[in-house]
mmCIF file of C-alpha atoms in Angstrom:
data_model
loop_
_atom_site.group_PDB
_atom_site.id
_atom_site.type_symbol
_atom_site.label_atom_id
_atom_site.label_comp_id
_atom_site.label_asym_id
_atom_site.label_seq_id
_atom_site.Cartn_x
_atom_site.Cartn_y
_atom_site.Cartn_z
ATOM 1 C CA MET A 776 0.000 0.000 0.000
ATOM 2 C CA LEU A 777 1.317 3.430 -0.863
ATOM 3 C CA ARG A 778 2.596 5.290 2.153
ATOM 4 C CA SER A 779 2.895 8.999 2.329
ATOM 5 C CA SER A 780 6.495 10.075 2.642
ATOM 6 C CA ILE A 781 5.597 13.274 4.451
ATOM 7 C CA SER A 782 5.724 12.089 8.044
ATOM 8 C CA LYS A 783 4.744 9.473 10.541
ATOM 9 C CA THR A 784 1.013 9.170 10.208
ATOM 10 C CA LEU A 785 -0.797 9.189 13.513
ATOM 11 C CA ALA A 786 -3.264 6.359 13.365
ATOM 12 C CA ASN A 787 -6.002 7.966 15.385
ATOM 13 C CA ALA A 788 -5.193 11.489 16.483
ATOM 14 C CA SER A 789 -8.878 12.285 16.879
ATOM 15 C CA PRO A 790 -10.614 11.444 20.172
ATOM 16 C CA ARG A 791 -13.959 10.746 18.416
ATOM 17 C CA ALA A 792 -15.240 7.381 19.583
ATOM 18 C CA SER A 793 -16.160 6.127 16.104
ATOM 19 C CA CYS A 794 -12.608 6.704 14.899
ATOM 20 C CA VAL A 795 -10.848 4.725 17.655
ATOM 21 C CA ALA A 796 -9.622 1.323 16.510
ATOM 22 C CA ALA A 797 -10.677 -1.727 18.453
ATOM 23 C CA ARG A 798 -7.281 -3.316 17.942
ATOM 24 C CA PRO A 799 -3.949 -2.037 19.313
ATOM 25 C CA LEU A 800 -2.675 1.091 17.550
ATOM 26 C CA LEU A 801 -0.003 0.593 14.919
ATOM 27 C CA ALA A 802 2.506 3.312 14.129
ATOM 28 C CA ARG A 803 1.051 3.667 10.628
ATOM 29 C CA ALA A 804 -2.506 2.402 10.322
ATOM 30 C CA TYR A 805 -5.114 3.494 7.811
ATOM 31 C CA HIS A 806 -8.662 3.592 9.114
ATOM 32 C CA GLU A 807 -10.780 0.710 7.798
ATOM 33 C CA LYS A 808 -13.022 3.151 5.896
ATOM 34 C CA VAL A 809 -9.990 4.390 3.975
ATOM 35 C CA ILE A 810 -8.889 0.810 3.306
ATOM 36 C CA SER A 811 -12.402 0.008 2.030
ATOM 37 C CA HIS A 812 -12.237 2.845 -0.507
ATOM 38 C CA TYR A 813 -8.698 1.886 -1.460
ATOM 39 C CA GLU A 814 -9.533 -1.780 -2.093
ATOM 40 C CA GLN A 815 -12.979 -1.159 -3.589
ATOM 41 C CA PRO A 816 -12.951 2.366 -4.941
ATOM 42 C CA ARG A 817 -16.306 3.609 -6.123
ATOM 43 C CA ASN A 818 -16.852 5.169 -9.555
ATOM 44 C CA VAL A 819 -13.359 4.767 -10.987
ATOM 45 C CA GLY A 820 -13.069 5.733 -14.638
ATOM 46 C CA SER A 821 -13.546 8.516 -17.172
ATOM 47 C CA LEU A 822 -16.326 10.374 -18.945
ATOM 48 C CA PRO A 823 -15.883 11.801 -22.453
ATOM 49 C CA LYS A 824 -14.186 15.138 -21.827
ATOM 50 C CA ASN A 825 -15.747 16.814 -24.846
ATOM 51 C CA ASP A 826 -19.385 15.988 -24.089
ATOM 52 C CA VAL A 827 -21.232 19.267 -23.488
ATOM 53 C CA ASP A 828 -22.829 17.981 -20.297
ATOM 54 C CA VAL A 829 -19.550 16.802 -18.727
ATOM 55 C CA GLY A 830 -17.421 18.904 -16.373
ATOM 56 C CA THR A 831 -13.822 17.886 -15.687
ATOM 57 C CA GLY A 832 -11.871 18.897 -12.596
ATOM 58 C CA LEU A 833 -8.116 18.288 -12.463
ATOM 59 C CA VAL A 834 -6.274 19.311 -9.296
ATOM 60 C CA GLY A 835 -2.998 18.662 -7.550
ATOM 61 C CA ALA A 836 0.502 18.164 -8.903
ATOM 62 C CA PRO A 837 2.595 15.027 -9.531
ATOM 63 C CA ALA A 838 5.560 16.605 -7.770
ATOM 64 C CA CYS A 839 3.449 16.817 -4.621
ATOM 65 C CA GLY A 840 2.456 13.202 -4.924
ATOM 66 C CA ASP A 841 -1.252 13.849 -5.453
ATOM 67 C CA VAL A 842 -3.309 14.336 -8.612
ATOM 68 C CA MET A 843 -7.096 13.988 -8.764
ATOM 69 C CA LYS A 844 -9.280 13.979 -11.849
ATOM 70 C CA LEU A 845 -13.004 14.110 -11.099
ATOM 71 C CA GLN A 846 -15.658 14.274 -13.812
ATOM 72 C CA ILE A 847 -19.382 14.929 -13.521
ATOM 73 C CA ARG A 848 -22.202 14.477 -16.009
ATOM 74 C CA VAL A 849 -25.031 16.926 -15.411
ATOM 75 C CA ASP A 850 -28.578 16.440 -16.671
ATOM 76 C CA GLU A 851 -30.948 19.148 -17.972
ATOM 77 C CA ASN A 852 -32.250 19.776 -14.434
ATOM 78 C CA GLY A 853 -28.787 20.611 -13.136
ATOM 79 C CA ILE A 854 -28.474 17.301 -11.296
ATOM 80 C CA ILE A 855 -25.254 15.279 -11.305
ATOM 81 C CA SER A 856 -26.340 12.065 -13.004
ATOM 82 C CA ASP A 857 -22.965 10.369 -13.275
ATOM 83 C CA VAL A 858 -19.526 10.869 -11.768
ATOM 84 C CA LYS A 859 -16.123 9.253 -12.288
ATOM 85 C CA PHE A 860 -12.703 9.767 -10.764
ATOM 86 C CA LYS A 861 -9.061 8.812 -11.137
ATOM 87 C CA THR A 862 -6.550 9.630 -8.431
ATOM 88 C CA PHE A 863 -2.796 9.286 -8.172
ATOM 89 C CA GLY A 864 -1.751 9.467 -4.556
ATOM 90 C CA CYS A 865 -1.882 7.966 -1.109
ATOM 91 C CA GLY A 866 -4.697 5.848 0.322
ATOM 92 C CA SER A 867 -6.282 8.887 1.957
ATOM 93 C CA ALA A 868 -6.325 10.823 -1.313
ATOM 94 C CA ILE A 869 -7.918 7.903 -3.141
ATOM 95 C CA ALA A 870 -10.491 7.440 -0.381
ATOM 96 C CA SER A 871 -11.305 11.172 -0.247
ATOM 97 C CA SER A 872 -11.992 11.397 -3.967
ATOM 98 C CA SER A 873 -13.824 8.035 -4.048
ATOM 99 C CA TYR A 874 -16.040 9.173 -1.160
ATOM 100 C CA MET A 875 -16.652 12.502 -2.914
ATOM 101 C CA THR A 876 -17.956 10.742 -6.033
ATOM 102 C CA GLU A 877 -20.408 8.723 -3.923
ATOM 103 C CA ARG A 878 -21.474 11.842 -2.093
ATOM 104 C CA VAL A 879 -22.284 14.041 -5.099
ATOM 105 C CA LYS A 880 -24.171 11.569 -7.258
ATOM 106 C CA GLY A 881 -27.776 12.749 -7.495
ATOM 107 C CA LEU A 882 -27.052 16.190 -6.053
ATOM 108 C CA SER A 883 -27.570 19.538 -7.737
ATOM 109 C CA LEU A 884 -24.491 21.598 -8.586
ATOM 110 C CA GLU A 885 -25.355 24.065 -5.816
ATOM 111 C CA GLU A 886 -25.536 21.268 -3.232
ATOM 112 C CA ALA A 887 -22.342 19.602 -4.484
ATOM 113 C CA GLU A 888 -20.221 22.742 -4.324
ATOM 114 C CA LYS A 889 -21.149 23.203 -0.664
ATOM 115 C CA ILE A 890 -19.573 19.929 0.468
ATOM 116 C CA LYS A 891 -16.733 20.777 2.816
ATOM 117 C CA ASN A 892 -13.409 19.010 3.277
ATOM 118 C CA THR A 893 -14.240 18.728 7.000
ATOM 119 C CA GLU A 894 -17.107 16.357 6.232
ATOM 120 C CA ILE A 895 -14.814 14.049 4.255
ATOM 121 C CA ALA A 896 -12.132 14.164 6.936
ATOM 122 C CA LYS A 897 -14.655 13.327 9.631
ATOM 123 C CA GLU A 898 -16.270 10.503 7.654
ATOM 124 C CA LEU A 899 -12.927 8.859 6.846
ATOM 125 C CA CYS A 900 -11.360 9.674 10.232
ATOM 126 C CA LEU A 901 -8.365 11.236 8.499
ATOM 127 C CA PRO A 902 -5.355 11.988 10.698
ATOM 128 C CA PRO A 903 -3.909 15.547 10.799
ATOM 129 C CA VAL A 904 -1.292 15.032 8.095
ATOM 130 C CA LYS A 905 -3.987 13.769 5.667
ATOM 131 C CA LEU A 906 -6.450 16.643 5.994
ATOM 132 C CA HIS A 907 -4.871 18.093 2.859
ATOM 133 C CA CYS A 908 -6.237 15.123 0.895
ATOM 134 C CA SER A 909 -9.801 16.007 1.850
ATOM 135 C CA MET A 910 -9.171 19.615 0.828
ATOM 136 C CA LEU A 911 -7.970 18.422 -2.554
ATOM 137 C CA ALA A 912 -11.192 16.434 -3.036
ATOM 138 C CA GLU A 913 -13.202 19.560 -2.235
ATOM 139 C CA ASP A 914 -11.103 21.456 -4.796
ATOM 140 C CA ALA A 915 -11.679 18.688 -7.354
ATOM 141 C CA ILE A 916 -15.495 18.819 -7.282
ATOM 142 C CA ARG A 917 -15.465 22.624 -7.422
ATOM 143 C CA SER A 918 -13.079 22.519 -10.358
ATOM 144 C CA ALA A 919 -15.389 20.087 -12.187
ATOM 145 C CA ILE A 920 -18.427 22.286 -11.508
ATOM 146 C CA ARG A 921 -16.565 25.390 -12.668
ATOM 147 C CA ASP A 922 -15.494 23.635 -15.866
ATOM 148 C CA TYR A 923 -19.069 22.505 -16.583
ATOM 149 C CA ARG A 924 -20.448 26.020 -16.047
ATOM 150 C CA THR A 925 -17.779 27.550 -18.270
ATOM 151 C CA LYS A 926 -18.671 25.129 -21.034
ATOM 152 C CA ARG A 927 -22.369 25.984 -20.696
ATOM 153 C CA THR A 928 -21.804 29.723 -21.097
ATOM 154 C CA LYS A 929 -19.902 29.074 -24.316
ATOM 155 C CA VAL A 930 -22.659 26.879 -25.712
ATOM 156 C CA GLY A 931 -25.509 29.473 -25.846
ATOM 157 C CA ASN A 932 -27.950 28.326 -28.537
ATOM 158 C CA PRO A 933 -30.555 30.742 -29.881
ATOM 159 C CA LYS A 934 -31.932 28.061 -32.156
ATOM 160 C CA LYS A 935 -33.009 25.853 -29.243
ATOM 161 C CA SER A 936 -36.472 24.426 -29.641
ATOM 162 C CA GLY A 937 -39.241 26.446 -27.997
ATOM 163 C CA PHE A 938 -37.515 29.775 -28.804
ATOM 164 C CA ILE A 939 -38.089 32.422 -31.473
ATOM 165 C CA ASP A 940 -34.850 33.633 -33.027
ATOM 166 C CA VAL A 941 -35.168 37.363 -33.882
ATOM 167 C CA SER A 942 -32.575 39.263 -35.903
ATOM 168 C CA GLN A 943 -32.488 42.714 -37.472
ATOM 169 C CA SER A 944 -30.450 43.782 -40.470
ATOM 170 C CA ALA A 945 -28.259 46.811 -39.596
ATOM 171 C CA ALA A 946 -28.302 47.917 -43.238
ATOM 172 C CA THR A 947 -32.001 47.738 -44.143
ATOM 173 C CA GLY A 948 -33.610 47.703 -40.665
ATOM 174 C CA GLU A 949 -35.606 44.668 -41.738
ATOM 175 C CA THR A 950 -36.555 42.339 -38.889
ATOM 176 C CA VAL A 951 -36.816 38.603 -39.380
ATOM 177 C CA ALA A 952 -38.331 36.271 -36.813
ATOM 178 C CA THR A 953 -37.868 32.533 -37.050
ATOM 179 C CA ALA A 954 -39.831 30.278 -34.745
ATOM 180 C CA HIS A 955 -38.392 26.937 -33.557
ATOM 181 C CA PRO A 956 -41.411 25.158 -32.222
ATOM 182 C CA PRO A 957 -40.751 22.627 -29.484
ATOM 183 C CA SER A 958 -40.511 19.105 -30.855
ATOM 184 C CA SER A 959 -43.526 17.008 -30.006
ATOM 185 C CA ALA A 960 -43.073 14.764 -26.995
ATOM 186 C CA ASP B 385 8.149 34.055 -8.376
ATOM 187 C CA LEU B 386 10.372 32.830 -5.561
ATOM 188 C CA PRO B 387 13.545 31.001 -6.668
ATOM 189 C CA ILE B 388 13.927 27.583 -5.019
ATOM 190 C CA PRO B 389 17.080 28.353 -2.966
ATOM 191 C CA GLN B 390 15.333 31.442 -1.585
ATOM 192 C CA TYR B 391 12.223 29.420 -0.789
ATOM 193 C CA HIS B 392 14.288 26.987 1.287
ATOM 194 C CA GLN B 393 16.109 29.801 3.041
ATOM 195 C CA TYR B 394 12.852 31.559 3.969
ATOM 196 C CA ALA B 395 10.959 28.393 4.837
ATOM 197 C CA ASP B 396 13.809 27.051 6.966
ATOM 198 C CA ALA B 397 14.011 30.379 8.818
ATOM 199 C CA THR B 398 10.284 30.227 9.535
ATOM 200 C CA MET B 399 10.294 26.575 10.618
ATOM 201 C CA ASP B 400 13.345 27.094 12.868
ATOM 202 C CA LYS B 401 11.804 30.167 14.485
ATOM 203 C CA MET B 402 8.506 28.311 14.922
ATOM 204 C CA LEU B 403 10.244 25.405 16.665
ATOM 205 C CA GLU B 404 12.231 27.694 18.938
ATOM 206 C CA SER B 405 9.135 29.723 19.921
ATOM 207 C CA LEU B 406 7.038 26.610 20.511
ATOM 208 C CA GLU B 407 9.720 24.962 22.647
ATOM 209 C CA THR B 408 9.898 28.087 24.801
ATOM 210 C CA LEU B 409 6.115 28.283 24.985
ATOM 211 C CA LEU B 410 5.695 24.641 26.006
ATOM 212 C CA ASP B 411 8.381 25.025 28.674
ATOM 213 C CA GLU B 412 6.377 27.898 30.137
ATOM 214 C CA VAL B 413 3.038 26.083 29.931
ATOM 215 C CA ALA B 414 4.651 22.943 31.404
ATOM 216 C CA ASP B 415 1.961 20.452 30.523
ATOM 217 C CA SER B 416 3.397 16.967 30.150
ATOM 218 C CA ASP B 417 0.825 16.063 27.487
ATOM 219 C CA TYR B 418 2.163 18.777 25.196
ATOM 220 C CA GLU B 419 5.172 18.225 22.962
ATOM 221 C CA VAL B 420 6.753 19.534 19.794
ATOM 222 C CA GLU B 421 9.016 17.676 17.352
ATOM 223 C CA TYR B 422 10.728 18.733 14.161
ATOM 224 C CA GLY B 423 12.435 16.557 11.563
ATOM 225 C CA SER B 424 12.811 16.393 7.768
ATOM 226 C CA GLY B 425 10.887 19.603 7.326
ATOM 227 C CA VAL B 426 7.877 18.393 9.317
ATOM 228 C CA LEU B 427 6.883 19.949 12.628
ATOM 229 C CA THR B 428 4.399 18.133 14.859
ATOM 230 C CA LEU B 429 2.820 19.964 17.796
ATOM 231 C CA LYS B 430 0.831 17.687 20.068
ATOM 232 C CA LEU B 431 -1.548 19.358 22.500
ATOM 233 C CA GLY B 432 -2.815 16.253 24.283
ATOM 234 C CA ASN B 433 -6.491 15.621 23.716
ATOM 235 C CA LYS B 434 -6.965 19.094 22.253
ATOM 236 C CA GLY B 435 -5.468 17.880 19.002
ATOM 237 C CA THR B 436 -2.313 17.848 16.901
ATOM 238 C CA TYR B 437 -0.863 20.366 14.459
ATOM 239 C CA VAL B 438 1.264 19.228 11.540
ATOM 240 C CA ILE B 439 3.177 21.999 9.772
ATOM 241 C CA ASN B 440 5.541 21.118 6.965
ATOM 242 C CA LYS B 441 7.575 22.493 4.103
ATOM 243 C CA GLN B 442 6.112 21.610 0.713
ATOM 244 C CA PRO B 443 9.014 22.328 -1.696
ATOM 245 C CA PRO B 444 7.329 21.322 -4.984
ATOM 246 C CA ASN B 445 4.771 24.115 -4.401
ATOM 247 C CA LYS B 446 7.230 26.402 -2.599
ATOM 248 C CA GLN B 447 4.727 26.474 0.234
ATOM 249 C CA ILE B 448 4.345 25.762 3.915
ATOM 250 C CA TRP B 449 1.410 23.456 4.640
ATOM 251 C CA LEU B 450 -0.528 23.574 7.870
ATOM 252 C CA SER B 451 -2.988 21.137 9.365
ATOM 253 C CA SER B 452 -4.814 22.578 12.356
ATOM 254 C CA PRO B 453 -7.064 20.531 14.641
ATOM 255 C CA PHE B 454 -9.309 23.614 14.848
ATOM 256 C CA SER B 455 -9.393 25.089 11.353
ATOM 257 C CA GLY B 456 -8.213 22.240 9.137
ATOM 258 C CA PRO B 457 -5.725 22.360 6.245
ATOM 259 C CA LYS B 458 -4.217 25.510 4.705
ATOM 260 C CA ARG B 459 -1.378 26.221 2.275
ATOM 261 C CA TYR B 460 0.843 29.256 2.657
ATOM 262 C CA ASP B 461 2.858 31.136 0.048
ATOM 263 C CA TYR B 462 5.624 33.572 0.797
ATOM 264 C CA VAL B 463 4.366 37.069 -0.064
ATOM 265 C CA PRO B 464 7.227 39.604 -0.348
ATOM 266 C CA GLU B 465 4.922 42.614 0.157
ATOM 267 C CA GLN B 466 3.979 41.256 3.561
ATOM 268 C CA ASP B 467 7.339 39.577 4.217
ATOM 269 C CA GLY B 468 5.414 36.605 5.506
ATOM 270 C CA TRP B 469 3.535 33.425 4.667
ATOM 271 C CA VAL B 470 -0.050 34.075 3.542
ATOM 272 C CA TYR B 471 -3.020 31.825 2.683
ATOM 273 C CA SER B 472 -4.263 33.206 -0.612
ATOM 274 C CA ARG B 473 -7.907 32.241 -0.123
ATOM 275 C CA ASP B 474 -8.433 34.439 2.932
ATOM 276 C CA GLY B 475 -5.352 36.658 2.884
ATOM 277 C CA ARG B 476 -4.463 35.668 6.447
ATOM 278 C CA SER B 477 -0.889 35.051 7.537
ATOM 279 C CA LEU B 478 0.457 31.885 9.151
ATOM 280 C CA ASN B 479 1.698 34.050 12.015
ATOM 281 C CA ASP B 480 -1.781 35.468 12.689
ATOM 282 C CA LEU B 481 -3.528 32.115 12.511
ATOM 283 C CA LEU B 482 -1.152 30.293 14.852
ATOM 284 C CA ASN B 483 -0.990 33.173 17.325
ATOM 285 C CA GLN B 484 -4.772 33.407 17.495
ATOM 286 C CA GLU B 485 -5.468 29.674 17.745
ATOM 287 C CA LEU B 486 -2.724 28.982 20.285
ATOM 288 C CA SER B 487 -3.743 31.982 22.371
ATOM 289 C CA ASP B 488 -7.291 30.617 22.412
ATOM 290 C CA VAL B 489 -6.421 27.041 23.263
ATOM 291 C CA LEU B 490 -3.722 27.830 25.838
ATOM 292 C CA GLY B 491 -5.579 30.748 27.417
ATOM 293 C CA ARG B 492 -2.623 33.130 27.215
ATOM 294 C CA LYS B 493 -1.257 35.666 24.756
ATOM 295 C CA VAL B 494 0.928 33.819 22.260
ATOM 296 C CA ASP B 495 3.229 35.455 19.724
ATOM 297 C CA LEU B 496 5.467 33.053 17.841
ATOM 298 C CA GLY B 497 7.240 35.923 16.095
ATOM 299 C CA LEU B 498 6.898 34.556 12.559
ATOM 300 C CA ALA B 499 6.390 37.933 10.895
ATOM 301 C CA ASP B 500 9.188 39.786 9.042
ATOM 302 C CA VAL B 501 10.715 36.579 7.699
ATOM 303 C CA SER B 502 13.531 38.295 5.808
ATOM 304 C CA THR B 503 14.921 39.680 9.072
ATOM 305 C CA GLN B 504 15.297 36.189 10.489
ATOM 306 C CA LEU B 505 17.485 34.555 7.859
ATOM 307 C CA SER B 506 20.598 32.883 9.178
#
């Protein structure tokens, strides 16, 4: 299992009862929730980057030892219908991003961008040195949401069904209106 | 943009000063549950059941990273205009944050003296 080279990881620095291991403390022990995400990560994979309804967040840096790619597919109601991730990094980074993908599925963009790193850290019982991993996961979902919104502003479509496209010639002053009736259900 | 040798010089000065100030502080507080250690660029400040700080140099980003048991993780860049380490998202300095949090948790006025980094280079 990948170990962080940063420092000795305290197994259970937090006094919260749910985070205390039943077995004797080891010098470097990952909480069983982190191990679960590491061994069975949820939602690993990729979505097509160029799809108009897909937002891609890419955060971190290889030199730091952590890179997270998190992608969301958003439906016409602004709900995250699908989410995939790929993470290069320690067990805590993988677990943080895996947990984030589980957490945001089915949420609106507004709800997803409110998820705080503290929630992830608490859920996974991350030790002090690994709180940065949860922050990175928070950054990743926000980056994906920002990317999706940027793509949407570039894709304005006046010829969308249900709209009337109105244009006026600057030379003649003639106005032309073209209706695009909604397609029948 | 800070050149790497300068980053190390400034970061080392800050970490050394931090260690020295914390050792003095813990001697004064004299609580056996409290301890501070520093090695390989990583400083660990244990405050018993109140929590543990981990503060480390992060050379690839030219930053100092902080993990606080009270306010969570933050990343600090050296800002020449302030001659100190500042968290860009809230504009607050490492010096301010640590002084305020440690003053609160220890119930006494704490000043680690981490401002004016360039005056502390060895």
